[in-house]
Each structure stands twice: as structure tokens, then as C-alpha cells.
Amino acid sequence: MRNPRILVSGAGIAGETLAYWLARYGFRPTIVERAAAPRPGGQGVDVREQAIEVVERMGLLPRVRAAATDVLGMRFVGADGRRRAEVNIQRIQERIGSGEVEIMRGDLVRLLHENNSGTVEYLFGESIRTLAQDEDGVTVGFDRAGQRRFDLVVGADGLHSAVRRCAFGPEQRFVRHLDHYFAFATADSGLGPDRWITVYNTPGAMAGVYRSGNHPEAKAYLAFRSPRMDFDPRDLDAARRALTARFGGSRAWHVARLLAGALADDDLYFDALAQVHMPAWSDGRVALTGDAAHCASPVSGGGAELALTGAYRLADALAAADGDHRQAFAHYEREHRPAVARRQQVGPNVRLLMPRTRLGITLRNIVTRLPVLESLAGMERIMAPRDTAPLATARTGTTP
């Protein structure tokens, strides 16, 4: 087999999935991750459609279902906390016979990481500083570990990918701002009803609390419309200032308590709603997958799905090509790009969660109260274009 030594940057959903399948196919993957351990936080993510098949082939589907969030749906409330409208997502899924699972991102990463025990080398607390590729491989310079040599490098390191920056150029060339910022953090578990996502809106903004049925803790969601701001997403002080400027002083619903919890949380996550659009996901011996290649943004609801199926397709393509990266990278892009294009159509999701005007909020609430909504939503899910590219396996060349 050609090119067996493969460095994967990022121990998230895409990176862990890719490493699993690479090891399964006989490659020798190494994961480098800036954090000291798999990141435990994150929002609820959906494992749906072909991503369910990927998880099932990894032997993880029963454990993923056991760790599901068990959320019934989303409620919209007014400033007084009284319910204005709701969408029962679980009932819609039952109506259409959906087998999809919502799971907290940290739980999914933990399960994927445990599945890689003993088969994948990890470099935690380490970052890629430089990449230099030549005819025979890639020399990688790390922050602490000096230099190491690999046959291939794959960036699965998220929206602000270091691999993409090193190999393809500054992120401004590829990241498209969607005119919103969002944050999530730990919240008081007494806020909001159990098994519901509760949302309060003002024009162009939302504050919400996420109460999973399988977790004692709650999550706060804060988001608002804004042009691009000049800040480092890892600068928590800047994030706290931005959130305070937008939500500070509010006496509506539980906004003040959600904001206070977010400001006090050392694991606060704050970033732009953004997408990644690239003309190519590979350059020589370096490739990208997951959000690094094609972030669809959290409001797409498809990030985990794309991470799982894209990583699977990339590993499968490398195995089918016996490690020939040129052939494999081209095949991976052809198979996966149609799914990415569909998931990046997020306009209606943003308008549902954060209407721009008070009239828009009122109309959203009226529509979500209509009895016919669940039937229409179920029909939309049935009629929506599906990912038709088969999930082949390199060992047979056909779909199992």
C-alpha cells in the first residue's frame, strides 16, 4: 500500500471518523489535536441519512442512540416567558419514519475516540506550525514536537483550519460570513422545560436554553445579527464584550441569567456563523475534510452528517486507490460535493431561528402554531433531495 503514514489534524467528528476507517483499511493514522484531550463541549448535532449508515458500520449505532439527547422539539416564548408557538420535532420524525439521532457533539466525539483506542496514535496539546510537501511526502513542523515526516496530511481541524491556512492560503479567501454570530455555554439547569429547546427572540437575535432529556446540565444559546467583526474567535474577553454589548441590560425572559452563565463559563464558545467554500479540497499531498473543507454552519443542521460521510468517503477512496492520493482525492470530491451543496442552503433555517423584524417573529409564531405545519414539515423532509452517492466499501467496490 502506498502512502500509509497519514497525519490527521483535529480530533473532532471528522478527524476521529477518518482515523478509524484509515486504520481499518491498513493505513497508519496519527491525529494531532490542539486541546489536551477530546473536547467535551458543543451543541446538539444530528446523525441522519447516510451518516447513520456510517455510524452503524463502525459498530457505534446502539451507543449513539443510547446517548441521544431525547429532545422533543423547540418552543418560542415571549418576554414574559409564556409560550407563543412550538414545533414538535420528534413527532415529525415519527410521522416520516426517520431514524435520525440527535446527540451532543461532545458525546459523539467521546464515542468515536473510544472506538479508536489502540489503533490510532494521538498527539494532544500540539499544533501544526508549518507544512512543506515534496514529491515523496510532507514535512510537518509542530509547535513543540519539532518536525515529523508523513506521506499525506488531512486537515479536519474546523472552520479556522491551520492545515487550510498552511496549504491553501488565508481563510479570508474561503470563509463566507453569514451576518450572524452565535455562542453556547453552560446554563442553569433550572431554566426552561426538560426535553425542549426554548427560544426567545428580538429582531435579529435569539436567546435560548437547551434541555436534553439524557443530561442533567443545560446549554445556553445566544445569537445575533451583525456584520463581520474584527476579532480572534479564541479571544474569550472579546467574545464576552460582544455578548454583553448585545444582550446586557435585557430584563426579558431569562436573558440576563443566560448571559451571566455564558460570561462565567471558561468553555464559552463564540464565533461567526460562516461557511467554507473552496474550489478544491486538496493540493498535492494535503487534503481537507469536515468543516475545514466545507463548513455549512451550525444552522444547517448538517455539519455532523457531512463530517461523518465525508470522512468515510475519503478513507474509502484512499483504500480503493491503494493509497494513490491523486486518484483518491479526486474521487472523494466528486462523490461528496453534491451533499455539501445541499446542506449549505441554510437561508430558511436562519429566518426561522432569528427573524429580522418584529413582524417576522409574529409571522413565524403564527405559522408554527398551524396544525398543518407538522404535515408540511414531514412532507418537506420526505421530498427533500437525498445524498444519492452510494457509500461503497473499498473491500468489495460496491455498497454492502
XYZ file of C-alpha atoms in Angstrom:
400
model
C 0.000 0.000 0.000
C 1.271 3.457 -0.924
C 1.284 6.405 1.492
C 0.461 4.558 4.729
C 1.567 7.313 7.153
C -1.257 9.853 7.318
C -1.452 12.805 9.696
C -4.993 13.943 10.551
C -5.294 17.376 12.149
C -8.245 17.612 14.533
C -9.782 15.129 16.979
C -13.369 16.118 16.229
C -16.106 14.175 14.462
C -14.442 14.231 11.041
C -10.912 13.544 12.303
C -11.856 10.636 14.578
C -14.058 9.077 11.889
C -11.371 9.389 9.234
C -8.712 7.877 11.504
C -10.965 4.917 12.335
C -11.508 3.985 8.698
C -7.889 4.625 7.714
C -6.726 2.238 10.430
C -9.405 -0.263 9.417
C -8.078 -0.208 5.845
C -4.453 -0.747 6.895
C -3.107 2.831 6.966
C -1.207 4.238 9.970
C -3.067 7.381 11.046
C -1.837 9.929 13.595
C -4.205 12.555 14.990
C -2.816 15.893 16.174
C -5.121 17.975 18.367
C -4.503 21.392 19.898
C -6.567 20.598 23.007
C -5.168 18.422 25.787
C -7.927 15.822 25.322
C -11.039 15.269 23.196
C -13.220 18.340 23.590
C -16.271 17.541 25.746
C -18.461 20.527 24.897
C -20.618 21.532 21.989
C -24.192 21.702 20.858
C -26.616 19.004 19.793
C -25.778 17.547 16.371
C -27.855 15.382 14.044
C -26.785 11.974 12.796
C -29.091 11.425 9.850
C -29.475 9.763 6.465
C -26.211 8.164 5.290
C -24.384 9.266 8.448
C -26.482 6.683 10.306
C -25.083 4.036 7.990
C -21.511 5.175 8.669
C -22.033 5.005 12.431
C -23.676 1.601 12.093
C -20.730 0.247 10.092
C -18.454 1.434 12.893
C -20.478 -0.610 15.377
C -21.494 2.504 17.306
C -25.164 2.973 16.459
C -26.584 1.371 19.653
C -24.289 3.504 21.818
C -25.132 6.649 19.842
C -28.851 6.003 20.268
C -28.367 5.354 23.991
C -26.646 8.753 24.342
C -29.264 10.644 22.294
C -30.470 13.984 23.628
C -34.126 12.893 23.616
C -35.313 16.438 22.869
C -38.978 16.718 21.853
C -38.784 19.975 19.934
C -38.479 23.762 20.012
C -40.648 26.287 21.837
C -40.782 30.017 21.150
C -41.620 32.263 24.104
C -42.314 35.939 24.642
C -40.595 38.365 27.004
C -42.882 37.168 29.805
C -41.831 33.536 29.251
C -45.253 32.448 28.015
C -45.252 30.010 25.106
C -46.073 31.620 21.763
C -45.532 28.628 19.478
C -43.724 25.303 19.266
C -42.510 22.698 16.790
C -42.604 19.068 17.949
C -39.606 17.734 16.045
C -39.862 14.238 17.487
C -43.454 13.884 16.283
C -42.428 14.972 12.785
C -39.664 12.351 12.764
C -42.106 9.672 13.875
C -44.556 10.720 11.158
C -41.991 10.216 8.386
C -40.289 7.202 9.970
C -36.952 8.985 10.377
C -34.192 7.038 12.099
C -32.044 10.095 12.749
C -30.473 10.735 16.140
C -29.603 13.973 17.877
C -26.616 13.660 20.203
C -24.439 16.201 21.957
C -21.287 16.824 19.956
C -19.045 16.030 22.912
C -20.769 12.681 23.453
C -20.344 11.711 19.805
C -16.653 12.678 19.825
C -16.128 10.650 23.016
C -17.685 7.546 21.467
C -15.638 7.924 18.289
C -12.453 8.431 20.310
C -13.098 5.373 22.471
C -13.646 3.370 19.288
C -10.128 4.293 18.142
C -8.421 3.056 21.297
C -5.257 1.135 20.479
C -5.403 1.713 16.722
C -4.630 5.425 16.336
C -1.642 7.474 17.525
C -2.565 10.782 19.195
C -0.590 13.984 19.681
C -2.692 16.005 22.139
C -1.754 19.511 23.200
C 0.076 20.019 19.896
C -0.462 22.188 16.812
C 0.798 22.278 13.248
C 3.030 25.243 12.554
C 4.325 24.508 9.016
C 3.758 22.145 6.107
C 6.314 21.516 3.367
C 5.402 18.913 0.786
C 7.587 17.427 -1.910
C 7.497 14.528 -4.372
C 7.689 11.882 -1.649
C 5.828 13.253 1.372
C 5.102 16.128 3.732
C 7.392 17.533 6.405
C 5.264 18.831 9.263
C 6.578 21.326 11.781
C 4.835 21.208 15.169
C 4.780 23.827 17.910
C 6.524 21.554 20.433
C 7.402 18.225 18.822
C 9.773 19.551 16.189
C 9.417 18.035 12.722
C 7.970 14.742 11.549
C 7.546 13.207 8.135
C 4.231 11.890 6.776
C 3.080 10.595 3.413
C -0.187 12.578 3.457
C -1.795 15.251 5.650
C -5.544 15.767 6.083
C -6.988 18.858 7.745
C -10.085 18.030 9.790
C -9.483 20.989 12.071
C -12.622 23.036 11.665
C -13.696 26.421 10.386
C -10.378 28.070 11.309
C -8.241 25.229 9.947
C -4.480 25.537 10.395
C -3.911 22.988 7.617
C -6.040 25.002 5.217
C -4.136 28.165 6.103
C -0.739 26.496 5.632
C -1.537 24.668 2.388
C -4.177 26.817 0.662
C -3.833 30.358 1.990
C -5.559 32.747 4.429
C -9.074 31.856 5.497
C -10.485 35.148 4.167
C -10.273 33.568 0.711
C -12.598 30.719 1.625
C -14.752 31.660 4.641
C -18.049 33.446 3.914
C -19.600 35.365 6.775
C -23.365 34.774 7.170
C -24.012 38.061 9.003
C -24.603 36.459 12.397
C -22.624 35.485 15.492
C -23.524 32.794 17.979
C -22.415 31.487 21.350
C -23.171 28.485 23.505
C -22.185 27.782 27.065
C -23.248 26.006 30.242
C -26.580 27.228 31.622
C -28.577 26.915 34.828
C -30.398 23.577 34.543
C -33.487 25.142 36.125
C -34.104 27.299 33.065
C -36.574 26.024 30.503
C -38.652 22.835 30.438
C -36.944 19.459 30.291
C -36.543 17.904 26.787
C -37.228 21.184 24.974
C -35.213 23.894 23.255
C -36.754 27.178 24.408
C -36.101 30.318 22.373
C -36.817 33.998 22.956
C -36.406 36.378 20.022
C -35.927 40.060 19.473
C -35.445 41.311 15.896
C -32.236 39.777 14.568
C -31.343 37.996 17.801
C -32.177 34.981 19.924
C -31.515 33.714 23.429
C -32.282 30.099 24.154
C -31.821 27.234 26.572
C -31.316 23.621 25.508
C -32.522 20.938 27.919
C -31.566 17.405 26.883
C -33.587 14.555 28.281
C -30.432 12.492 28.909
C -28.211 15.150 30.502
C -28.576 16.977 33.818
C -26.902 20.145 32.557
C -28.422 22.756 30.251
C -26.878 24.775 27.435
C -27.333 28.466 26.720
C -27.594 29.715 23.145
C -27.082 33.371 22.264
C -27.009 34.645 18.690
C -27.400 37.956 16.911
C -27.225 39.569 13.511
C -24.076 41.604 12.838
C -21.673 42.489 10.048
C -18.251 40.900 10.282
C -16.335 41.893 13.418
C -12.552 42.032 13.611
C -11.657 39.675 16.447
C -9.922 36.392 17.209
C -12.581 33.732 17.978
C -10.273 32.312 20.653
C -10.237 35.656 22.493
C -12.837 34.997 25.200
C -12.613 38.539 26.569
C -13.582 39.926 23.163
C -16.415 37.397 22.958
C -17.714 38.423 26.381
C -17.646 42.094 25.379
C -19.597 41.375 22.200
C -22.253 39.371 24.055
C -22.560 41.994 26.785
C -22.966 44.767 24.202
C -25.808 42.866 22.523
C -27.646 41.258 25.456
C -26.563 43.222 28.533
C -29.339 45.079 30.309
C -32.145 42.866 28.972
C -34.857 42.068 31.516
C -36.868 39.842 29.205
C -37.455 36.166 29.972
C -34.191 34.551 31.290
C -31.819 36.517 29.056
C -29.876 38.080 31.934
C -29.304 34.697 33.624
C -28.283 33.051 30.357
C -25.845 35.861 29.646
C -24.382 35.745 33.164
C -23.822 31.997 32.855
C -22.172 32.379 29.459
C -19.861 35.141 30.670
C -18.746 33.000 33.620
C -18.137 29.845 31.571
C -14.440 29.212 30.830
C -15.556 26.906 27.986
C -17.685 29.594 26.322
C -17.798 29.115 22.542
C -18.292 32.198 20.381
C -17.832 32.537 16.649
C -19.363 33.776 13.434
C -21.984 31.868 11.531
C -19.939 31.162 8.442
C -19.436 28.732 5.592
C -16.354 27.463 3.808
C -16.393 27.430 0.010
C -13.326 26.107 -1.796
C -12.681 25.335 -5.473
C -10.695 22.229 -4.447
C -10.284 20.280 -1.223
C -6.810 19.006 -1.978
C -3.446 20.300 -3.087
C -0.835 17.658 -3.795
C -0.447 15.507 -0.688
C -2.661 17.676 1.520
C -6.456 17.364 1.694
C -9.309 18.746 3.798
C -12.478 17.223 5.199
C -15.267 18.241 7.568
C -15.729 21.923 8.398
C -12.181 22.698 7.245
C -13.256 21.850 3.697
C -16.941 22.753 3.592
C -18.396 24.156 6.819
C -22.127 24.579 6.302
C -22.576 26.478 9.633
C -24.402 25.247 12.745
C -27.782 26.444 11.448
C -27.563 23.980 8.552
C -28.176 21.037 10.868
C -25.875 19.043 8.590
C -22.380 19.515 9.976
C -22.107 16.141 11.720
C -23.695 14.360 8.782
C -21.192 15.863 6.350
C -18.277 15.190 8.718
C -19.167 11.504 9.088
C -19.951 10.780 5.440
C -17.110 12.905 4.067
C -14.500 11.257 6.287
C -15.828 7.831 5.360
C -15.698 8.623 1.638
C -12.164 9.997 1.886
C -10.839 6.913 3.679
C -12.691 4.603 1.332
C -11.319 6.408 -1.721
C -7.750 6.086 -0.420
C -8.231 2.382 0.256
C -9.829 1.730 -3.134
C -6.909 3.527 -4.829
C -4.342 1.581 -2.776
C -3.102 4.863 -1.318
C -2.819 6.748 -4.615
C -3.701 10.195 -3.278
C -4.227 11.860 -6.632
C -6.849 9.368 -7.702
C -8.410 9.143 -4.246
C -8.722 12.872 -3.560
C -10.393 13.483 -6.927
C -12.869 10.646 -6.372
C -13.689 11.855 -2.848
C -14.565 15.329 -4.125
C -16.771 14.042 -6.942
C -18.735 11.844 -4.549
C -19.115 14.293 -1.674
C -19.621 17.729 -3.224
C -23.333 17.281 -4.111
C -24.194 16.567 -0.457
C -22.243 19.643 0.655
C -24.045 21.879 -1.849
C -27.428 20.785 -0.477
C -26.522 21.294 3.169
C -25.116 24.766 2.559
C -28.575 26.076 1.619
C -29.343 27.479 5.087
C -31.429 30.605 4.419
C -34.777 29.286 5.773
C -33.140 27.995 8.967
C -31.708 31.404 9.856
C -35.050 33.116 9.200
C -36.848 30.581 11.410
C -34.479 30.987 14.350
C -33.762 34.714 14.055
C -36.384 36.706 12.118
C -35.075 40.143 11.258
C -38.182 42.114 12.273
C -40.957 42.010 14.884
C -43.396 41.268 12.079
C -41.201 38.353 11.041
C -41.254 36.998 14.608
C -45.043 37.292 14.712
C -45.476 35.560 11.345
C -43.074 32.773 12.359
C -45.076 32.169 15.512
C -48.368 32.117 13.626
C -47.077 29.621 11.073
C -45.596 27.292 13.695
C -48.950 27.225 15.540
C -50.833 25.942 12.492
C -51.883 22.268 12.820
C -50.878 21.628 9.223
C -47.246 22.586 9.923
C -46.185 19.115 11.045
C -47.664 17.507 7.938
C -45.963 20.074 5.703
C -42.657 19.690 7.535
C -42.840 15.937 7.252
C -43.607 16.181 3.536
C -40.671 18.597 3.072
C -38.342 16.079 4.721
C -39.658 13.278 2.512
C -39.393 15.286 -0.708
C -36.027 16.932 0.052
C -33.144 15.814 -2.187
C -31.154 12.998 -0.607
C -27.487 12.119 -0.847
C -27.654 9.579 -3.661
C -23.920 8.813 -3.988
C -23.556 5.281 -2.558
C -21.391 4.611 0.471
C -19.234 1.985 -1.226
C -16.616 -0.045 0.577
C -13.112 -0.420 -0.793
C -13.019 -4.108 0.068
C -15.832 -5.024 -2.339
C -16.139 -1.940 -4.533
C -19.883 -1.984 -4.014
C -22.374 -0.838 -1.435
C -22.751 -3.513 1.264
